[in-house]
mmCIF file of C-alpha atoms in Angstrom:
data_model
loop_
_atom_site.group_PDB
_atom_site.id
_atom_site.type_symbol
_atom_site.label_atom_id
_atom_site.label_comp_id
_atom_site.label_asym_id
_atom_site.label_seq_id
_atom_site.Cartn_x
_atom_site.Cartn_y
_atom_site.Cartn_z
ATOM 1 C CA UNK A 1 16.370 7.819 -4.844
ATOM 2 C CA UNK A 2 17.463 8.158 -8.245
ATOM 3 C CA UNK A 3 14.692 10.281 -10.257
ATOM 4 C CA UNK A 4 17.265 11.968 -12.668
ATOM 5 C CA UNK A 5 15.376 11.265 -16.046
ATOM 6 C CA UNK A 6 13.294 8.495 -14.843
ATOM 7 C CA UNK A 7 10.225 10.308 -14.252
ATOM 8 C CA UNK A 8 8.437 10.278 -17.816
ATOM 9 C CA UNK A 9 9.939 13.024 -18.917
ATOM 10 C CA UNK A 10 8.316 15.503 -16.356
ATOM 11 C CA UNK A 11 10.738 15.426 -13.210
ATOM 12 C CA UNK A 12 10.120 15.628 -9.757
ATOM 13 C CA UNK A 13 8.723 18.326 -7.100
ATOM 14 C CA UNK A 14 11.230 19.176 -4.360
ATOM 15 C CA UNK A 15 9.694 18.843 -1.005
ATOM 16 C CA UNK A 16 10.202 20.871 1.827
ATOM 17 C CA UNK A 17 12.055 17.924 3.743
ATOM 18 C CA UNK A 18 14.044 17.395 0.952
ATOM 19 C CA UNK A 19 12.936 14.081 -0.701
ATOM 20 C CA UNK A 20 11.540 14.443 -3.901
ATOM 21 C CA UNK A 21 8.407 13.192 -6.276
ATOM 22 C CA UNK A 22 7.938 12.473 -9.530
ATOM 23 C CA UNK A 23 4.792 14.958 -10.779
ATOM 24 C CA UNK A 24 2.915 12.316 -12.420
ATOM 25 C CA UNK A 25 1.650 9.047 -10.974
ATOM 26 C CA UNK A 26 -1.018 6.098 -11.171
ATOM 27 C CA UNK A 27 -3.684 5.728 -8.214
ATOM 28 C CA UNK A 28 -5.809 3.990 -7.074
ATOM 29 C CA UNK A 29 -6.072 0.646 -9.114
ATOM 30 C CA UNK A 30 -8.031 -2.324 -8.091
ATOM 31 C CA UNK A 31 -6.442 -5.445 -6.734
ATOM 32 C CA UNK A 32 -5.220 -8.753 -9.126
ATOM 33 C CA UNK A 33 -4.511 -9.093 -12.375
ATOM 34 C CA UNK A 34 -5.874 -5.404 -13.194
ATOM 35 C CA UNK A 35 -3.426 -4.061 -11.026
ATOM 36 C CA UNK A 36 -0.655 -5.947 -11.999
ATOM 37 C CA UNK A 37 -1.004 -4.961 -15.572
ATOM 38 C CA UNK A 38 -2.043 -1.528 -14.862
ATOM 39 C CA UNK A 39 1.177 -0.652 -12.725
ATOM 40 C CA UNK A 40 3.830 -2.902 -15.321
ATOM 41 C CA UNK A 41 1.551 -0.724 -18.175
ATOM 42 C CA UNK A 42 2.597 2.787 -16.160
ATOM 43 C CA UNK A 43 6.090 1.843 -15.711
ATOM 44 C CA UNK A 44 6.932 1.249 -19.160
ATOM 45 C CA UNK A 45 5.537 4.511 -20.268
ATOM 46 C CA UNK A 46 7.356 6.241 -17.884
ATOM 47 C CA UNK A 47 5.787 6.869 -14.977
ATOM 48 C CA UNK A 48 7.856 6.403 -11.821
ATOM 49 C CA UNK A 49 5.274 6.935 -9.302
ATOM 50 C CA UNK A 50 2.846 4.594 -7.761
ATOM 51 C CA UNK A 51 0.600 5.220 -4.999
ATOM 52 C CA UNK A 52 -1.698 2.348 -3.419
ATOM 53 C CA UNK A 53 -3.167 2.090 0.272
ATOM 54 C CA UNK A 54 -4.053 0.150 3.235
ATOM 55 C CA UNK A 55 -7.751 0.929 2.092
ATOM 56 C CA UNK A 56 -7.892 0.024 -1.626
ATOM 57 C CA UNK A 57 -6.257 -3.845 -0.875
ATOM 58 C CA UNK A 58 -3.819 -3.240 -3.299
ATOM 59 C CA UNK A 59 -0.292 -3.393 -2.106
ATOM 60 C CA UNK A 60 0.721 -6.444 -2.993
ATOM 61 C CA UNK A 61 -0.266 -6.289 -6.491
ATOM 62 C CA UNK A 62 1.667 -3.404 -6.677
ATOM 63 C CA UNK A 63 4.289 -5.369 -4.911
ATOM 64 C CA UNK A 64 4.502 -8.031 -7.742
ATOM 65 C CA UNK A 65 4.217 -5.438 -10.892
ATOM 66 C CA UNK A 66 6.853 -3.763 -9.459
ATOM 67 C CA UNK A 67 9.499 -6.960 -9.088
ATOM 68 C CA UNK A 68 7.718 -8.207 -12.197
ATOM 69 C CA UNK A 69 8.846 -4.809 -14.148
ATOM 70 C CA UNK A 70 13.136 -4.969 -13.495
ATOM 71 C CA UNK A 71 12.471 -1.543 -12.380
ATOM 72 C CA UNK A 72 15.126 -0.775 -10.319
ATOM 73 C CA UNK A 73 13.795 0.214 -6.653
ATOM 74 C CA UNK A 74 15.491 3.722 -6.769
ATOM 75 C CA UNK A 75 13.690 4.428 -9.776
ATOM 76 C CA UNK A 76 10.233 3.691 -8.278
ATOM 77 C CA UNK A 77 8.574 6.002 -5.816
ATOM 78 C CA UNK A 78 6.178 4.062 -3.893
ATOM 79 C CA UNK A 79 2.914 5.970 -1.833
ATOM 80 C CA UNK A 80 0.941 4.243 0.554
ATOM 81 C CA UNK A 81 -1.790 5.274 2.841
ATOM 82 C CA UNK A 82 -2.490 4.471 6.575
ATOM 83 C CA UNK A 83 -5.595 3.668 7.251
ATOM 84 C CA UNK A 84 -7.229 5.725 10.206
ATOM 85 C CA UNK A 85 -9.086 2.783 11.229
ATOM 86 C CA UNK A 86 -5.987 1.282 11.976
ATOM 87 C CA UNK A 87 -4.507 0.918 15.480
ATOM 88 C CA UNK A 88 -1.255 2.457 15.041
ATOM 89 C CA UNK A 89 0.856 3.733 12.080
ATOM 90 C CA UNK A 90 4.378 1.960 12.855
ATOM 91 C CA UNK A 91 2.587 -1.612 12.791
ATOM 92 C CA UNK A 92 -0.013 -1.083 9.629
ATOM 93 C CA UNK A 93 3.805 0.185 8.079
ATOM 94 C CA UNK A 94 5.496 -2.837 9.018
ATOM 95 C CA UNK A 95 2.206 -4.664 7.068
ATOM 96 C CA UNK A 96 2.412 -2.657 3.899
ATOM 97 C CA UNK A 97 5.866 -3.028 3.841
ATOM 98 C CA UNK A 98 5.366 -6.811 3.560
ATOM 99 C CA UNK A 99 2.790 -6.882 1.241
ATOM 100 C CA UNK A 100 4.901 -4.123 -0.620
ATOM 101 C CA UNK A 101 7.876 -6.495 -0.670
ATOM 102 C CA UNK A 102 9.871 -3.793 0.050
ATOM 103 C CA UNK A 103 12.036 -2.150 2.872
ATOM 104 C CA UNK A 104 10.892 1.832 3.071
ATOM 105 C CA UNK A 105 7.843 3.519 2.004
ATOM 106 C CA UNK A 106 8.259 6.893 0.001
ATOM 107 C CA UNK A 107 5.289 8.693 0.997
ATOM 108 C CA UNK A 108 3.236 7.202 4.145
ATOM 109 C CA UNK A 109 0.063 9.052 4.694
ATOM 110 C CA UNK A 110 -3.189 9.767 6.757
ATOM 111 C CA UNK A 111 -5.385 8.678 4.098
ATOM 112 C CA UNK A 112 -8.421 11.241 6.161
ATOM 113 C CA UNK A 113 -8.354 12.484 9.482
ATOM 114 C CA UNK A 114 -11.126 10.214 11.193
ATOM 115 C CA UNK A 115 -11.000 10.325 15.028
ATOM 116 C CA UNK A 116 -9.240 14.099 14.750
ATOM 117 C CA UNK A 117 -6.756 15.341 12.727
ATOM 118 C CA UNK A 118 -3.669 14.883 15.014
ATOM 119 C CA UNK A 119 -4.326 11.130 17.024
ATOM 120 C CA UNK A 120 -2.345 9.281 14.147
ATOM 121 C CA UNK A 121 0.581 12.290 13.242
ATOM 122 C CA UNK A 122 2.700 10.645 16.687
ATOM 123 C CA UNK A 123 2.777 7.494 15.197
ATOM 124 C CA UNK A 124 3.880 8.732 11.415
ATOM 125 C CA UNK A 125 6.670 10.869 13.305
ATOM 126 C CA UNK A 126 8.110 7.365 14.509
ATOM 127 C CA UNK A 127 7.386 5.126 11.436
ATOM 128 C CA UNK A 128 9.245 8.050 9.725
ATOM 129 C CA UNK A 129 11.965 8.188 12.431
ATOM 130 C CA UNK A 130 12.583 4.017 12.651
ATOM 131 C CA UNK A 131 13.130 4.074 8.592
ATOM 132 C CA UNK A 132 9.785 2.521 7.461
ATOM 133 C CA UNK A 133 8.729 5.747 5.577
ATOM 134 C CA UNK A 134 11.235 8.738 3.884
ATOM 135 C CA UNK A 135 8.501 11.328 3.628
ATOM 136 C CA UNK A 136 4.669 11.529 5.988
ATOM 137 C CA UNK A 137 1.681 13.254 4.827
ATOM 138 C CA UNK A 138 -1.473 14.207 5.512
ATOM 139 C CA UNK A 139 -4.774 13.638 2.711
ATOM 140 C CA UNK A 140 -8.339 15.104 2.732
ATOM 141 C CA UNK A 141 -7.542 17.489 5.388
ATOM 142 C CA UNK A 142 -8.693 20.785 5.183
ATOM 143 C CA UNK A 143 -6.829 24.052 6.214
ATOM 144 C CA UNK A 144 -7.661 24.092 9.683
ATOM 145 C CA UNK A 145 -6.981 20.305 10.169
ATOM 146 C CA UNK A 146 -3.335 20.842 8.515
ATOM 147 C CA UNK A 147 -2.707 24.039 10.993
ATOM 148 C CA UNK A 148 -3.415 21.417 13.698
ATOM 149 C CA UNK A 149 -1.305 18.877 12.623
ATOM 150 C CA UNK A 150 1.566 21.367 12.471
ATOM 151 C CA UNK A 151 1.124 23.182 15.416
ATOM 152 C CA UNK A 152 0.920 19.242 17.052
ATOM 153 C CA UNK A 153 4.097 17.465 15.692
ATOM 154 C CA UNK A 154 7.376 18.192 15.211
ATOM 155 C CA UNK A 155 7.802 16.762 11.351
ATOM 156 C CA UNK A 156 5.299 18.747 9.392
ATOM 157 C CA UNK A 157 3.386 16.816 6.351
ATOM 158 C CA UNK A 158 5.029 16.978 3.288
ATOM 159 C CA UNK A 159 2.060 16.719 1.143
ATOM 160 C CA UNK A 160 -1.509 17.362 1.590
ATOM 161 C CA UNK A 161 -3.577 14.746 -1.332
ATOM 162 C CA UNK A 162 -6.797 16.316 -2.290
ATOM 163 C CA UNK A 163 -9.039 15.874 -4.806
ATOM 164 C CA UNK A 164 -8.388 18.739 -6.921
ATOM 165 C CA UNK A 165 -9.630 19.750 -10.204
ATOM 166 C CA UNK A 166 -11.037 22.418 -12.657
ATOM 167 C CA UNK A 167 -14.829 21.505 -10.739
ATOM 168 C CA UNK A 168 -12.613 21.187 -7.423
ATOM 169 C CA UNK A 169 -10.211 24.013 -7.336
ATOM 170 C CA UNK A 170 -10.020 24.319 -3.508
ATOM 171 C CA UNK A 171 -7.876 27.965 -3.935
ATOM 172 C CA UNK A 172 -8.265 28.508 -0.264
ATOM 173 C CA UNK A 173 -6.881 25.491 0.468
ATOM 174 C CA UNK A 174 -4.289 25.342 -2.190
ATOM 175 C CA UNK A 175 -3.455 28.972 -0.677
ATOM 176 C CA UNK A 176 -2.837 27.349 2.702
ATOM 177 C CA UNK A 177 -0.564 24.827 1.635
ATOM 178 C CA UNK A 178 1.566 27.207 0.147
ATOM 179 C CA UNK A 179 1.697 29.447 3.463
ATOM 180 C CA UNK A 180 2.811 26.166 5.420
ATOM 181 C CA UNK A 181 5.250 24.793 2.417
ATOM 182 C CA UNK A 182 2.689 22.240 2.457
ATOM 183 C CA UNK A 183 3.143 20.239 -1.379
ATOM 184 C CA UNK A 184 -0.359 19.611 -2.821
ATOM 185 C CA UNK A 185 -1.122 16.272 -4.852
ATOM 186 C CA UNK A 186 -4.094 15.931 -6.684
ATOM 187 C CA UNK A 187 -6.170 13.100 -6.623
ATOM 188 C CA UNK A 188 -9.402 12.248 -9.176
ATOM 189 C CA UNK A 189 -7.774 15.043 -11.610
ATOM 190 C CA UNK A 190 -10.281 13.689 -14.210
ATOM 191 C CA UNK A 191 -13.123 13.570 -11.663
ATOM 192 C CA UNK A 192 -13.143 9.767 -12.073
ATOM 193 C CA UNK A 193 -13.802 10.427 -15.913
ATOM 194 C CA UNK A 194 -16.600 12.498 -15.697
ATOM 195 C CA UNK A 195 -14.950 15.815 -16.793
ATOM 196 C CA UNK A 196 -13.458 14.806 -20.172
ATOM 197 C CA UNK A 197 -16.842 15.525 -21.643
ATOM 198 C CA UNK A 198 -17.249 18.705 -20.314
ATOM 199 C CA UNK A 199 -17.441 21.702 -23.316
ATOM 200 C CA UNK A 200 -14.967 23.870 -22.504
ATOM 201 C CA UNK A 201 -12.691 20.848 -21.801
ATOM 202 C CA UNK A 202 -13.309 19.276 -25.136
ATOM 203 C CA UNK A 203 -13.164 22.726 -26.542
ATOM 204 C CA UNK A 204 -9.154 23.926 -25.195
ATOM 205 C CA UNK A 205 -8.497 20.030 -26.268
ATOM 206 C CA UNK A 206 -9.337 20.799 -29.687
ATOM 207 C CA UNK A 207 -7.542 24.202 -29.661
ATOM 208 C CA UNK A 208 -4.191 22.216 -28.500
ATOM 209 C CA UNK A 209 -4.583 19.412 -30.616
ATOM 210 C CA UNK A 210 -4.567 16.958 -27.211
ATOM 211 C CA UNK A 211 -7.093 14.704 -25.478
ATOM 212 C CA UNK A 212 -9.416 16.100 -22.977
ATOM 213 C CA UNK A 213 -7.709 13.943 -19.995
ATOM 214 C CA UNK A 214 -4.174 15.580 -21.078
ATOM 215 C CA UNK A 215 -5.312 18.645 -20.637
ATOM 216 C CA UNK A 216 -7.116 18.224 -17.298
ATOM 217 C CA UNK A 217 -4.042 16.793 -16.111
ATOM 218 C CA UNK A 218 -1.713 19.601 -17.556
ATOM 219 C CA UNK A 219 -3.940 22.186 -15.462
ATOM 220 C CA UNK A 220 -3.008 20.747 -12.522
ATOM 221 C CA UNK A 221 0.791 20.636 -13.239
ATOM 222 C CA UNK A 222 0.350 24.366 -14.478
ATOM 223 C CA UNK A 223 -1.080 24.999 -10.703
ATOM 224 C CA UNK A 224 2.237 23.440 -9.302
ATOM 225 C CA UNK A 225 0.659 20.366 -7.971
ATOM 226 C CA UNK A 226 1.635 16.796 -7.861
ATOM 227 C CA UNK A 227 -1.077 14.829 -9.778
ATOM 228 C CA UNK A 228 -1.723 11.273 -9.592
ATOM 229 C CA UNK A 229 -5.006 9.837 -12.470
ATOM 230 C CA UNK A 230 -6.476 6.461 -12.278
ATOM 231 C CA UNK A 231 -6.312 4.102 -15.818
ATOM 232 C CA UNK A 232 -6.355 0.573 -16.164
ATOM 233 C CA UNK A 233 -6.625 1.127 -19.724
ATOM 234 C CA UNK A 234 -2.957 0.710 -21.633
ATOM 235 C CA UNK A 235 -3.851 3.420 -23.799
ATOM 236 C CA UNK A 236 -4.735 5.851 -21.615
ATOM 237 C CA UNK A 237 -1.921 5.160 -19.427
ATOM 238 C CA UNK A 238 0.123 6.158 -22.087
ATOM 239 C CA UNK A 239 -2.197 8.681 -23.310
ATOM 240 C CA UNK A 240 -2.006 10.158 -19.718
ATOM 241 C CA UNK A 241 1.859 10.036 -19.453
ATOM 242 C CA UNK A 242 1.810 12.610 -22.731
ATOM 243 C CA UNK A 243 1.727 15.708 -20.661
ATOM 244 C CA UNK A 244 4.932 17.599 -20.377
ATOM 245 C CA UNK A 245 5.266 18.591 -23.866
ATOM 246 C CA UNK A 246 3.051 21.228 -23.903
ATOM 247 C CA UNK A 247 1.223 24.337 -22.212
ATOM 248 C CA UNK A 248 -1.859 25.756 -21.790
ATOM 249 C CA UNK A 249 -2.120 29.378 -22.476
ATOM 250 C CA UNK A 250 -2.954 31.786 -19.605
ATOM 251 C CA UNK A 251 -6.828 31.830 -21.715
ATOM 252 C CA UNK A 252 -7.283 28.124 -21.026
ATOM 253 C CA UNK A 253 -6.155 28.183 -17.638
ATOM 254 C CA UNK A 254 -8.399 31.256 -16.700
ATOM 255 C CA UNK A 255 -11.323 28.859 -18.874
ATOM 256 C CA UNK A 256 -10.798 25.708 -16.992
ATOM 257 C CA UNK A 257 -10.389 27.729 -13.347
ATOM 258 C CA UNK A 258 -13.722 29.262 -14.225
ATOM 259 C CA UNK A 259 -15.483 25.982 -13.639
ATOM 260 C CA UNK A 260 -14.933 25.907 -9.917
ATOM 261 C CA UNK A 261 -17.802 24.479 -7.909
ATOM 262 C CA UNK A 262 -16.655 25.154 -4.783
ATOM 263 C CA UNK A 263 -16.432 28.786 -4.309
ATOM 264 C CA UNK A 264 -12.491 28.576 -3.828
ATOM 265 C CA UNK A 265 -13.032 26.655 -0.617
ATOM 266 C CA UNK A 266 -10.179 26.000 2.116
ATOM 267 C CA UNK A 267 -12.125 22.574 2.564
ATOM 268 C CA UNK A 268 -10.523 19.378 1.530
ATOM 269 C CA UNK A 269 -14.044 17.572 0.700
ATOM 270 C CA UNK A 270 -17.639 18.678 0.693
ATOM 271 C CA UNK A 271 -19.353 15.923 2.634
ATOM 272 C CA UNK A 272 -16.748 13.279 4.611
ATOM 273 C CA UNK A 273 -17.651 9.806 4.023
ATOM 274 C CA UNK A 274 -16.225 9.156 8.106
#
């Protein structure tokens, strides 16, 4: 995959089985039209990472925004998310795939670990191995759940996808990752929207001369992480994209870590909705 430049100005995080991913990408985005013009919206401001899912019933949306773009493929890095409801993870592939209209998956993930952490990792191992993914990872899965899936397989997860933010800041389990080269991508970085009217947000955004959502997302770049926001709004899209030209001081970061809810936890969620 060609990332070289292509990645909104922000590069790409080197994974520990070599492939790598752009630090910035759009999630999440409802099916149809929205989707469409949400994902065509990203790629011309630069992103070069899209992640849909088995469960959001978006793929083939994403599919036609990104034919619909002229995009080259090698440009694009393309997430999707097997569903654990699912009966196996080398035949929901093949399906995404086809909705995808395309021929390998980037990232393929565990989108939770319903049924047990480690029933599904088998079945990744072999969509990996027969070409239908280039990366597997895990998402919502705490630190003992990743030690099992480890200790289980024989192709550790690339990436752990957590929701992760200033309210969210899962140390513990950020800590973890690190131990087991484990990547960490953020998911709900703005806390679906509900943090960029927080006061000491809106304060460090006023101090930097940025918007509240840039510098929630530049936190979790400054914590290494992989971070992937939600818009269907052009603006914001763009407005999101506008991260990599600036820093926060050690002050704001120690500000916006301060707002931690969850006591540093090694837990992926607080209540599972499984």
């Amino acid at each position: 995959m060609n990332l070289n430049a292509a990645t909104s100005g922000g590069g790409a995080r080197l994974l520990a089985d070599g492939n790598q991913v752009p630090v910035l990408g759009l999630w999440q985005v409802p099916a149809g039209r929205a989707c469409v013009n949400a994902v065509r919206w990203a790629l011309d401001a630069g992103y070069r990472h899209i992640d849909t899912a088995q469960a959001y019933g978006n793929e083939e949306s994403v599919g036609r925004a990104l034919r619909d773009s002229g995009v080259p493929r090698d440009q694009v890095f393309i997430t999707t998310k097997f569903h654990p409801r699912g009966n196996d993870p080398v035949v929901q592939a093949e399906g995404s795939l086809r909705r995808l209209g395309l021929e390998q998956i980037d990232l393929y993930l565990v989108h939770w670990p319903e049924g047990g952490p480690t029933w599904a990792w088998a079945g990744m191992e072999r969509a990996q191995e027969l070409g239908l993914a280039r990366s597997i990872e895990v998402s919502n899965y705490d630190a003992a759940e990743l030690e099992a899936v480890i200790a289980a397989g024989t192709v550790p997860p690339a990436v752990n996808q957590i929701l992760f933010n200033p309210r969210h800041r899962r140390q513990a389990l950020l800590d973890a990752c690190g131990r087991f080269d484990v990547a960490v991508e953020a998911y709900s970085p703005l806390g679906t929207g509900r943090y960029v009217d927080d006061t000491t947000v809106a304060g460090i955004a006023r101090r930097t001369g940025r918007t509240p959502a840039q510098v929630l997302l530049r936190w979790s770049l400054q914590h290494g992480l992989v971070v992937v926001a939600k818009s269907t709004h052009r603006d914001r899209i763009h407005e999101n994209a506008q991260i990599h030209d600036f820093t926060l001081s050690a002050e704001d970061m120690a500000e916006l870590d301060a707002l931690d809810r969850t006591g540093g936890t090694d837990r992926a969620l607080e209540a599972k909705w499984w």
